[in-house]
CSV table of C-alpha atoms in Angstrom, one decimal:
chain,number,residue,atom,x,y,z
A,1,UNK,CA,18.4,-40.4,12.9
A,2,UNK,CA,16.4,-40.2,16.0
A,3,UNK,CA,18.3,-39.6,19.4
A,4,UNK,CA,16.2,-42.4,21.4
A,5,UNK,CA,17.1,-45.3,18.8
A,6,UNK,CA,21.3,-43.4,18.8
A,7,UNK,CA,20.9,-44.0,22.4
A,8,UNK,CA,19.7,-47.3,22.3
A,9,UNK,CA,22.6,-48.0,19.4
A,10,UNK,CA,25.0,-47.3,22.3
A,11,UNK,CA,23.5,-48.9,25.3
A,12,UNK,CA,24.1,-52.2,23.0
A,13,UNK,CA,27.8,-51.3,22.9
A,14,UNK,CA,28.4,-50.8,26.2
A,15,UNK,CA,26.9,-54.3,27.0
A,16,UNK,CA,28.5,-56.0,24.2
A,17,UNK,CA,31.9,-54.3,25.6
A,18,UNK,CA,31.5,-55.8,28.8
A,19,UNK,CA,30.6,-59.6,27.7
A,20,UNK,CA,33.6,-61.6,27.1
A,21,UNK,CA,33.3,-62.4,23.0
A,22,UNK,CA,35.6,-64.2,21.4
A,23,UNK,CA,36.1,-63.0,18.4
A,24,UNK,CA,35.4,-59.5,19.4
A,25,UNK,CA,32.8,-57.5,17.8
A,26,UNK,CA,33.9,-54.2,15.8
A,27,UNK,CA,30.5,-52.1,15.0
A,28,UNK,CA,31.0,-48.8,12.6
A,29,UNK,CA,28.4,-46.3,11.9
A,30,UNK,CA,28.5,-43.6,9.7
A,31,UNK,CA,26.0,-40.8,9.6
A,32,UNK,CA,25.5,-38.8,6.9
A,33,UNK,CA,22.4,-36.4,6.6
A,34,UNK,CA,21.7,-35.1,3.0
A,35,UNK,CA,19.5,-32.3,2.5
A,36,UNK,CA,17.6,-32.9,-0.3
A,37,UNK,CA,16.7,-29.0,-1.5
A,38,UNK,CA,19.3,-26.3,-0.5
A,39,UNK,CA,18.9,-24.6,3.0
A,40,UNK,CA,18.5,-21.3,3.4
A,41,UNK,CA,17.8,-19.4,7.3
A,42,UNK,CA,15.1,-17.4,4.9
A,43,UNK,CA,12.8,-18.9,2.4
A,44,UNK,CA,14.5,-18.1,-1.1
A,45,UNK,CA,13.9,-14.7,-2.5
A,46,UNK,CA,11.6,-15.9,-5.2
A,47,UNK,CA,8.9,-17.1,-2.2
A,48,UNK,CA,8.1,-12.9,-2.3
A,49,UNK,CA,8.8,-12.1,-5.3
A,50,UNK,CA,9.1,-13.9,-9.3
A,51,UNK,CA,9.6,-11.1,-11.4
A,52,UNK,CA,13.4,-9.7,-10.4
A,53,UNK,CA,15.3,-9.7,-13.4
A,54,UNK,CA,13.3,-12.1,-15.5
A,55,UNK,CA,9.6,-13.8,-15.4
A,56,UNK,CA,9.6,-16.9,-13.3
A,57,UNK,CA,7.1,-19.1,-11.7
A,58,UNK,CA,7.2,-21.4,-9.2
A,59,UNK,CA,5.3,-24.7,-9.0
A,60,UNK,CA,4.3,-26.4,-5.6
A,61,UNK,CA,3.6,-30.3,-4.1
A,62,UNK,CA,2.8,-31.7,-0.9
A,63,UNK,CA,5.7,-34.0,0.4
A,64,UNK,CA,3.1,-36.6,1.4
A,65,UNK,CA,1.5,-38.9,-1.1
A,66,UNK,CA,0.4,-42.0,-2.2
A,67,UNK,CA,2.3,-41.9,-5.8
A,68,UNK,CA,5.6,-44.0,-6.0
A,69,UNK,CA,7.2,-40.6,-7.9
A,70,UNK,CA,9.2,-38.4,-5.7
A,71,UNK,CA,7.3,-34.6,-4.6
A,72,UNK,CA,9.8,-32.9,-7.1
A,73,UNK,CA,8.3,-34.7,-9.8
A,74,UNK,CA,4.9,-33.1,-9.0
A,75,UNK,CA,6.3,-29.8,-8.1
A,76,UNK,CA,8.4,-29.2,-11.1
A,77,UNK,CA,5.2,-31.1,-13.5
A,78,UNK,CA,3.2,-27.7,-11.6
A,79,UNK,CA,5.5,-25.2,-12.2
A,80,UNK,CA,5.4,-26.2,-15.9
A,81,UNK,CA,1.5,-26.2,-16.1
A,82,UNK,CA,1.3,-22.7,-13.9
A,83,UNK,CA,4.0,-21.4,-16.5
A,84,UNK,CA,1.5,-22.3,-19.4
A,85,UNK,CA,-1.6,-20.9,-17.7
A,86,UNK,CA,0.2,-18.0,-17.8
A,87,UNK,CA,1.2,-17.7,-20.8
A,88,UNK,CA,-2.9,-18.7,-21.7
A,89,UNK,CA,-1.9,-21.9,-22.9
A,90,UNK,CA,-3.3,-25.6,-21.9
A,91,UNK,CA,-2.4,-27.6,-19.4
A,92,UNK,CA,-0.5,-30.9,-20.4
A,93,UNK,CA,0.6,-34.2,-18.8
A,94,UNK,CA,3.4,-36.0,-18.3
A,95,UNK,CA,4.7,-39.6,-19.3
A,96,UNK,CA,8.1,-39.2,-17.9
A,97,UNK,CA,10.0,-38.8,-14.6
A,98,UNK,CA,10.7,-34.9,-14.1
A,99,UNK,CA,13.0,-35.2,-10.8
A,100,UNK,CA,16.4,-35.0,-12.5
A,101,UNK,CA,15.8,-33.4,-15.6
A,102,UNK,CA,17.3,-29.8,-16.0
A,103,UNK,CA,15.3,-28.3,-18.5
A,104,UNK,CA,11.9,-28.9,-20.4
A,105,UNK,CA,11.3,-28.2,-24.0
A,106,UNK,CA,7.5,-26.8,-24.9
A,107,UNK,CA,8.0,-27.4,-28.5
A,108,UNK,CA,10.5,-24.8,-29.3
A,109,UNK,CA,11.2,-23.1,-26.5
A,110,UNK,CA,13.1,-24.8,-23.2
A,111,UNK,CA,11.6,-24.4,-19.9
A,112,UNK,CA,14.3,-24.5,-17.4
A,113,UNK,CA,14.6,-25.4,-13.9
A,114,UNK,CA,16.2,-23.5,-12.2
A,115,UNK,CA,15.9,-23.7,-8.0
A,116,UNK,CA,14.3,-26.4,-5.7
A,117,UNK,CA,12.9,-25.5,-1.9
A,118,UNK,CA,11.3,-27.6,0.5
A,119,UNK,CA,9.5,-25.7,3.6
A,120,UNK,CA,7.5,-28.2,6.1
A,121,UNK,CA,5.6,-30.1,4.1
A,122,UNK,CA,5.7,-28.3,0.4
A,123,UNK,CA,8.6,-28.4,-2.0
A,124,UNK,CA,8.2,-25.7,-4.1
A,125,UNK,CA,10.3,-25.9,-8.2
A,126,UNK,CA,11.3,-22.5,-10.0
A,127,UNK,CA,11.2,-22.2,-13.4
A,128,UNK,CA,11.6,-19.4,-16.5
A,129,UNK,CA,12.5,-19.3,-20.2
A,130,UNK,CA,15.8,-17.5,-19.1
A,131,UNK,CA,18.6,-20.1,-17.4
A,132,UNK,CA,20.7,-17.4,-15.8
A,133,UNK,CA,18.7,-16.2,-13.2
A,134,UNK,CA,21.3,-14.7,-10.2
A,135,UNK,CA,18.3,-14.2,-7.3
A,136,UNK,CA,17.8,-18.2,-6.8
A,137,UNK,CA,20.3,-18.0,-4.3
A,138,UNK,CA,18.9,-15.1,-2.7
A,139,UNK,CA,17.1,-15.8,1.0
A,140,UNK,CA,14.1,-12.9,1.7
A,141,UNK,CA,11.5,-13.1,4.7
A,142,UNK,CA,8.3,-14.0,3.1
A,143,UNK,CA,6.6,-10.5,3.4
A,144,UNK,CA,3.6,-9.6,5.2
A,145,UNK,CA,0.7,-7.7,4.1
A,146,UNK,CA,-1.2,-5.1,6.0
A,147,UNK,CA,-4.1,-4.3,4.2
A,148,UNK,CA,-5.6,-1.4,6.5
A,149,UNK,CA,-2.0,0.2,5.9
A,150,UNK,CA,-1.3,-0.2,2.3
A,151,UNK,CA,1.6,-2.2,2.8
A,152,UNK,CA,3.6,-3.0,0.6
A,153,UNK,CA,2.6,0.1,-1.4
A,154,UNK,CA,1.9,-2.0,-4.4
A,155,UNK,CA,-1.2,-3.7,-2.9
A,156,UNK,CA,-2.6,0.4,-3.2
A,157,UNK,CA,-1.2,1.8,-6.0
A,158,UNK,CA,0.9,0.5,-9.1
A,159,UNK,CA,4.2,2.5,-9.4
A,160,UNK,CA,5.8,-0.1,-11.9
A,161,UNK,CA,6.5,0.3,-15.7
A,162,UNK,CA,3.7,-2.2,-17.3
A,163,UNK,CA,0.2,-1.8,-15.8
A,164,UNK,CA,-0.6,-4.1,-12.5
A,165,UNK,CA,-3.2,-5.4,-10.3
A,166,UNK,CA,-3.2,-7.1,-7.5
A,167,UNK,CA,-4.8,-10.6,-7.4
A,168,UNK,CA,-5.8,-12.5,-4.4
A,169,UNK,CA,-6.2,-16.4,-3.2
A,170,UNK,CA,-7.8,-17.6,-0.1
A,171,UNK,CA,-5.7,-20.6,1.0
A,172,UNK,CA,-6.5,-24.0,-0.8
A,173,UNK,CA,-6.4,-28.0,0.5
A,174,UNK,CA,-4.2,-28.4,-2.5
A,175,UNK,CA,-0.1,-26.6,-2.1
A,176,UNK,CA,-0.4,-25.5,-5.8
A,177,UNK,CA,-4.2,-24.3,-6.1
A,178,UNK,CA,-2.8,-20.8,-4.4
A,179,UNK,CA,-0.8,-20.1,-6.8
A,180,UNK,CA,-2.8,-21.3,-9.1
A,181,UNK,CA,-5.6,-19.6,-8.2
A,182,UNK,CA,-3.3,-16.4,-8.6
A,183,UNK,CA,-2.8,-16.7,-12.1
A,184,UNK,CA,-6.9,-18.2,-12.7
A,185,UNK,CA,-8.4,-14.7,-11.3
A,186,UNK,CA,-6.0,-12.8,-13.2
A,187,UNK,CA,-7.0,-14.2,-16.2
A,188,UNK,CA,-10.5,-14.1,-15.9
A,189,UNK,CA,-10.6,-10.5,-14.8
A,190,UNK,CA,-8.1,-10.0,-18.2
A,191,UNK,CA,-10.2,-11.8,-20.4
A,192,UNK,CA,-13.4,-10.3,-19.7
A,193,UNK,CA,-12.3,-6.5,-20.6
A,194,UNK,CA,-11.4,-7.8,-23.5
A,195,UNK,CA,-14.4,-8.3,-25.4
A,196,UNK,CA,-18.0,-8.7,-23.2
A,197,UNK,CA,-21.8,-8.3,-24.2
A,198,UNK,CA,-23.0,-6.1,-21.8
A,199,UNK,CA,-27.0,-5.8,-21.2
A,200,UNK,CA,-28.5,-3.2,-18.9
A,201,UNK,CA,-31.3,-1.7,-17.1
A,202,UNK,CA,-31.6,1.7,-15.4
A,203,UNK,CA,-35.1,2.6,-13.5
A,204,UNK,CA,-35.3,6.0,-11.8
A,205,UNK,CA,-38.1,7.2,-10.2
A,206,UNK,CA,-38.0,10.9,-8.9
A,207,UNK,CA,-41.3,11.9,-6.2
A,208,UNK,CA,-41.9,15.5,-5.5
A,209,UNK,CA,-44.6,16.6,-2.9
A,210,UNK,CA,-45.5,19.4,-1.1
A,211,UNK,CA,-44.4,17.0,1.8
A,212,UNK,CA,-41.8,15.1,1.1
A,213,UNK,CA,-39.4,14.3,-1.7
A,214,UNK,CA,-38.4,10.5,-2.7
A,215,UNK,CA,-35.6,9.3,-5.3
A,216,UNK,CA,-35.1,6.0,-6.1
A,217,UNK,CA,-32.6,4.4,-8.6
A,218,UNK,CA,-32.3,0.3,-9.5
A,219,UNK,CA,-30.0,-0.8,-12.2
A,220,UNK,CA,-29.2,-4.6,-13.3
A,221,UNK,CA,-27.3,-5.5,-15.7
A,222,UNK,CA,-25.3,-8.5,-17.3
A,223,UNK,CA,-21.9,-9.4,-18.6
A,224,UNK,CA,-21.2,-12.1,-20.9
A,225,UNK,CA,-17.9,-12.8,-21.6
A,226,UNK,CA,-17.3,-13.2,-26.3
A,227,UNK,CA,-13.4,-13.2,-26.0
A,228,UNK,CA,-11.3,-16.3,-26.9
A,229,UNK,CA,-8.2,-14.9,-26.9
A,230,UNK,CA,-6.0,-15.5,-23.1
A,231,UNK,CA,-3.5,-12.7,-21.8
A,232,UNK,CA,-0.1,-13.0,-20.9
A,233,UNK,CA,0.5,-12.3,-17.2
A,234,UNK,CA,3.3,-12.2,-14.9
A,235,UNK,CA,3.5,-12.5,-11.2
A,236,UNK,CA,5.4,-9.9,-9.6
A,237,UNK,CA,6.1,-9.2,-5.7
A,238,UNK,CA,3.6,-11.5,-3.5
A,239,UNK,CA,2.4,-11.3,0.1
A,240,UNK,CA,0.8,-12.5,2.8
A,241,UNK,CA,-2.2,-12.0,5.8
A,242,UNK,CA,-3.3,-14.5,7.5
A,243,UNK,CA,-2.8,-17.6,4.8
A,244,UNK,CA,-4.3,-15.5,2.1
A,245,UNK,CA,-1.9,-14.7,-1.0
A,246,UNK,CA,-1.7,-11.3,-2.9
A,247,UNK,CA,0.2,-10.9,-6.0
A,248,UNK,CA,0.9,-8.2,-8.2
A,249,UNK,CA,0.1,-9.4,-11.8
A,250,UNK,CA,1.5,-7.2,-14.4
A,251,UNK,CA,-0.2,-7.2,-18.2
A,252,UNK,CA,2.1,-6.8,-21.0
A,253,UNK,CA,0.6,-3.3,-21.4
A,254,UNK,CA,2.6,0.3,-20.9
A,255,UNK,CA,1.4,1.7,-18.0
A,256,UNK,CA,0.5,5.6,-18.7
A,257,UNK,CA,-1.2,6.6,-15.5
A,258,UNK,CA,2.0,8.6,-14.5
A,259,UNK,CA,1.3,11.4,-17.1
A,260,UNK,CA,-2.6,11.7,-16.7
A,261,UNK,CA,-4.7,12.0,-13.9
A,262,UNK,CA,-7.4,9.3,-15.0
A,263,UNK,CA,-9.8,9.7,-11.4
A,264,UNK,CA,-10.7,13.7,-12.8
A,265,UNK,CA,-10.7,12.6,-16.0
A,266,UNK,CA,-11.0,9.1,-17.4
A,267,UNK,CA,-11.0,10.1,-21.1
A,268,UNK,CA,-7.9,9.8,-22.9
A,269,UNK,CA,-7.4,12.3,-25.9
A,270,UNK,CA,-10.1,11.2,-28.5
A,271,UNK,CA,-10.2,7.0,-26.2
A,272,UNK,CA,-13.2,6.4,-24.6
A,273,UNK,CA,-12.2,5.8,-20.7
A,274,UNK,CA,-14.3,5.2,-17.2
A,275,UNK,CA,-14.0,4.6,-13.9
A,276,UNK,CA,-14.9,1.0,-12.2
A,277,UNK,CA,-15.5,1.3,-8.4
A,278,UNK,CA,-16.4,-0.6,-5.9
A,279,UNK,CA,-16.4,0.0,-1.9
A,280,UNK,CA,-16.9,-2.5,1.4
A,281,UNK,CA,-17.0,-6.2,1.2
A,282,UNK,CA,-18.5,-8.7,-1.2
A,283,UNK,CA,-21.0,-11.4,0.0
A,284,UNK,CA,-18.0,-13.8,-0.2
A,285,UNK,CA,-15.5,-11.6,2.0
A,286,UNK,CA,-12.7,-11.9,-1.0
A,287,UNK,CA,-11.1,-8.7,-1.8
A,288,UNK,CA,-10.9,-10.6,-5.4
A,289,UNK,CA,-14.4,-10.4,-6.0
A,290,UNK,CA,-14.6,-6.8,-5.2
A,291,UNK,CA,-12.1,-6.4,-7.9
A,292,UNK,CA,-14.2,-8.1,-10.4
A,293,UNK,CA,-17.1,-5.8,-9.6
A,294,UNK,CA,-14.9,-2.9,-9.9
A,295,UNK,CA,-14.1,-4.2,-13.2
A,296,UNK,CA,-17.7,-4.8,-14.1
A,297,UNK,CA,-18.8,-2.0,-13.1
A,298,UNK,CA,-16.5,0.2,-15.4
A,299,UNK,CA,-17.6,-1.8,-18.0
A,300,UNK,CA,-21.1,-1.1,-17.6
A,301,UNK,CA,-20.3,2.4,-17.5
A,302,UNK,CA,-18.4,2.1,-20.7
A,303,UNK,CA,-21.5,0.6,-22.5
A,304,UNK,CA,-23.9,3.1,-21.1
A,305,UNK,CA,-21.2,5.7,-22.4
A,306,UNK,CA,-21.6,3.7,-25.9
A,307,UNK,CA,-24.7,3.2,-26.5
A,308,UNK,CA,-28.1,3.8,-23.7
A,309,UNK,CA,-31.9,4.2,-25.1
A,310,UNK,CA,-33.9,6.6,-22.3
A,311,UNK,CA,-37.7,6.3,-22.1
A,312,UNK,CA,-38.6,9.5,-19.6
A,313,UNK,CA,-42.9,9.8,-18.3
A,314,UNK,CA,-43.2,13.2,-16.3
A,315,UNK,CA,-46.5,13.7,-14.2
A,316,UNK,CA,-48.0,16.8,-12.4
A,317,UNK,CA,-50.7,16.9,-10.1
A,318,UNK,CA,-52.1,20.0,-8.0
A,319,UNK,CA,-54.9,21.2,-6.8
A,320,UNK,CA,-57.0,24.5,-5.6
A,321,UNK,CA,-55.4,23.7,-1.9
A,322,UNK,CA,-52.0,24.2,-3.0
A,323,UNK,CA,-51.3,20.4,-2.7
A,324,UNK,CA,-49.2,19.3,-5.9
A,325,UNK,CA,-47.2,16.0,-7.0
A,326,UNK,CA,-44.1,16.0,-9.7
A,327,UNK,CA,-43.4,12.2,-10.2
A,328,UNK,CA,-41.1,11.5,-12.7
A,329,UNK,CA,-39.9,8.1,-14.1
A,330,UNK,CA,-37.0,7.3,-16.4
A,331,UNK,CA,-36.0,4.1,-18.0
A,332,UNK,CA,-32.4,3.4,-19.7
A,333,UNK,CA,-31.5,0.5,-21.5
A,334,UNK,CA,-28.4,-0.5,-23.3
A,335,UNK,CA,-27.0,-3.4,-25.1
A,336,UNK,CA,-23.5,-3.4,-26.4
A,337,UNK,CA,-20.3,-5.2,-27.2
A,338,UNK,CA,-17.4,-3.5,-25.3
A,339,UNK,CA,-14.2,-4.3,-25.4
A,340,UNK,CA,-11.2,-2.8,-22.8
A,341,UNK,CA,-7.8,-3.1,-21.0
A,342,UNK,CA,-7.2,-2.1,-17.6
A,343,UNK,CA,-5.0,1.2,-17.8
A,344,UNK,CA,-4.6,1.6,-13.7
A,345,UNK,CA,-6.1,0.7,-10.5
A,346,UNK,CA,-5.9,2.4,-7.1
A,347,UNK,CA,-7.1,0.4,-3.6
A,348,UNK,CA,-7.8,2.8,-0.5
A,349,UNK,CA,-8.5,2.4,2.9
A,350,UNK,CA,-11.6,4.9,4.1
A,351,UNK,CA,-12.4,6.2,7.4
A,352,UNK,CA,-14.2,2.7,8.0
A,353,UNK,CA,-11.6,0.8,7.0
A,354,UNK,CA,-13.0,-0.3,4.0
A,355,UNK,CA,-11.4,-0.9,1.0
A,356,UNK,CA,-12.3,1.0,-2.4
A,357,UNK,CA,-11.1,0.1,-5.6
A,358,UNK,CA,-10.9,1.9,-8.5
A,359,UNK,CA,-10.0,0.9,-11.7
A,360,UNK,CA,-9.3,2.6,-14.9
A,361,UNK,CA,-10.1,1.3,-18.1
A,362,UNK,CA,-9.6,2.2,-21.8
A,363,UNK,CA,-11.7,1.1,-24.2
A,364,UNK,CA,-10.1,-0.8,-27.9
A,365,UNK,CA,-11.8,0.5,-30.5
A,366,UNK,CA,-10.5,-2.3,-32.7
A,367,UNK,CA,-12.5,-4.6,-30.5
A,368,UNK,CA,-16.2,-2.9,-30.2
């Protein structure tokens, strides 16, 4: 309650005890403050990190609107939809009340709820296919990323069991886009790999003179994206810089890059494998997006690998003065279906401090 109108409450009494009232006045107030999501000193655990024991996700809503349904209601209706995407299934809508219920069934499996926040203005809703989760409890800093120091180490370099990447989200006017945004760039950087038309052009032109010596290379090329099929992804330890939001998504995938050392050598016994790299910062500013060329650009390395036609036109030209010109031109072209998975990735921080990504992928044979 606020102090001024407490204040005010008891300026009355003191008045009303000095009047002479007959019968006299007996006033009782009670106060009782309910929180309505359990406090912690520290956000809960799951803030930083929704992959401890179990997948989980989380769900978020703004605490201001203009429905008559309570902000749990939208944050748990979130973290059901966000669980879904996830899972590369559709988003669905609700004809019923979600503030009290424990548990939601997605038509044979129950989604349960298991932990409710509110921080400022959000209120965040955990949920997972597995009710005994023992880190909901569990209060944890919300960690911060440093970028320019690899930290956490996860943000450079996967160390976990299924192969990672890290996935990135600019904050949003929305309180669930973020995370939703976590979980959209994930699966469009998944999907891609998995089975893409890729078209491509290589022009080289190579000027040798008894002055001077030129080399010039342009290459274009296009990705279109033939897969249907959505990945499963999970959302592991999370930070943050300056409002943005980094995850670490893990693919249901075994990660292998402990036993071979894949930036030497990218093959993989008798499986096609490249190298995807990309350096400085993307027109947007987004460290996503220089993911996604990374990711592009191994697969246009992959197709070139595949499949490349080479048209080559060699010209010399001297004369009695001893002036002479070697020009020599070279045009590549390929068009293939690729299909891959993302076996590693690597970040580093150069002498610039620029990031450089580098990502590994194998191809799947089954899919070309």
């Amino acid at each position: 309650m606020d102090l001024h109108l407490i204040r005010h409450i008891f300026a009355k009494l003191a008045l009303l005890k000095g009047c002479n009232i007959n019968p006299p006045v007996f006033l009782v107030f009670s106060f009782i403050i309910i929180p309505p999501f359990s406090a912690h000193a520290n956000p809960p655990c799951w803030l930083s990190n929704l992959n401890i024991e179990h997948k989980q996700i989380y769900g978020v809503a703004s605490t201001i609107s203009a429905s008559n349904l309570p902000p749990l209601h939208f944050a748990k209706a979130n973290a059901i939809n966000n669980w879904l995407l996830s899972e590369g299934q559709t988003e669905i809508k609700f004809d019923i009340n979600l503030t009290t219920i424990e548990k939601y069934d997605l038509g044979g499996e129950n989604l349960y709820f298991l932990a409710d926040y509110q921080q400022k203005n959000k209120v965040y809703s955990l949920v997972s296919t597995n009710p005994n989760a023992s880190n909901t409890s569990q209060a944890c800093a919300i960690t911060s990323c440093n970028i320019q120091q690899c930290s956490p180490s996860w943000i450079c370099e996967d160390h976990s069991e299924q192969v990672s990447f890290i996935s990135v989200a600019a904050p949003t006017i929305f309180a669930n886009n973020q995370i939703k945004k976590i979980i959209d760039n994930s699966q469009s950087i998944a999907n891609t790999i998995n089975r893409a038309k890729v078209v491509g052009v290589i022009d080289l032109l190579h000027s040798d003179t008894s002055h001077l010596i030129i080399s010039n290379i342009q290459q274009r090329y296009s990705i279109t994206d033939l897969s249907q099929q959505t990945n499963t992804i999970t959302i592991g330890e999370m930070c943050t810089d300056k409002g943005t939001l980094y995850s670490q998504v893990t693919l249901n995938t075994p990660n292998i890059s402990a036993f071979h050392n894949w930036m030497d050598q990218p093959l993989l016994d008798n499986i096609l494998g490249v190298v995807g790299y990309a350096k400085g910062q993307t027109s947007t500013g987004r460290l996503s997006d220089l993911l996604n060329v990374a990711v592009r650009r191994g697969l246009f390395e992959m197709a070139k690998t595949k499949n490349i036609n080479v048209e080559n036109d060699l010209k010399l030209t001297s004369n009695t003065d001893g002036y002479y010109s070697l020009m020599s031109k070279s045009h590549q072209y390929t068009e293939s279906i690729v299909s891959a998975y993302i076996a590693d990735m690597k970040m580093k921080i150069n002498d610039k401090l620029q990031p450089e990504i580098f990502i590994w992928l194998l191809e799947n044979k089954d899919k070309s």
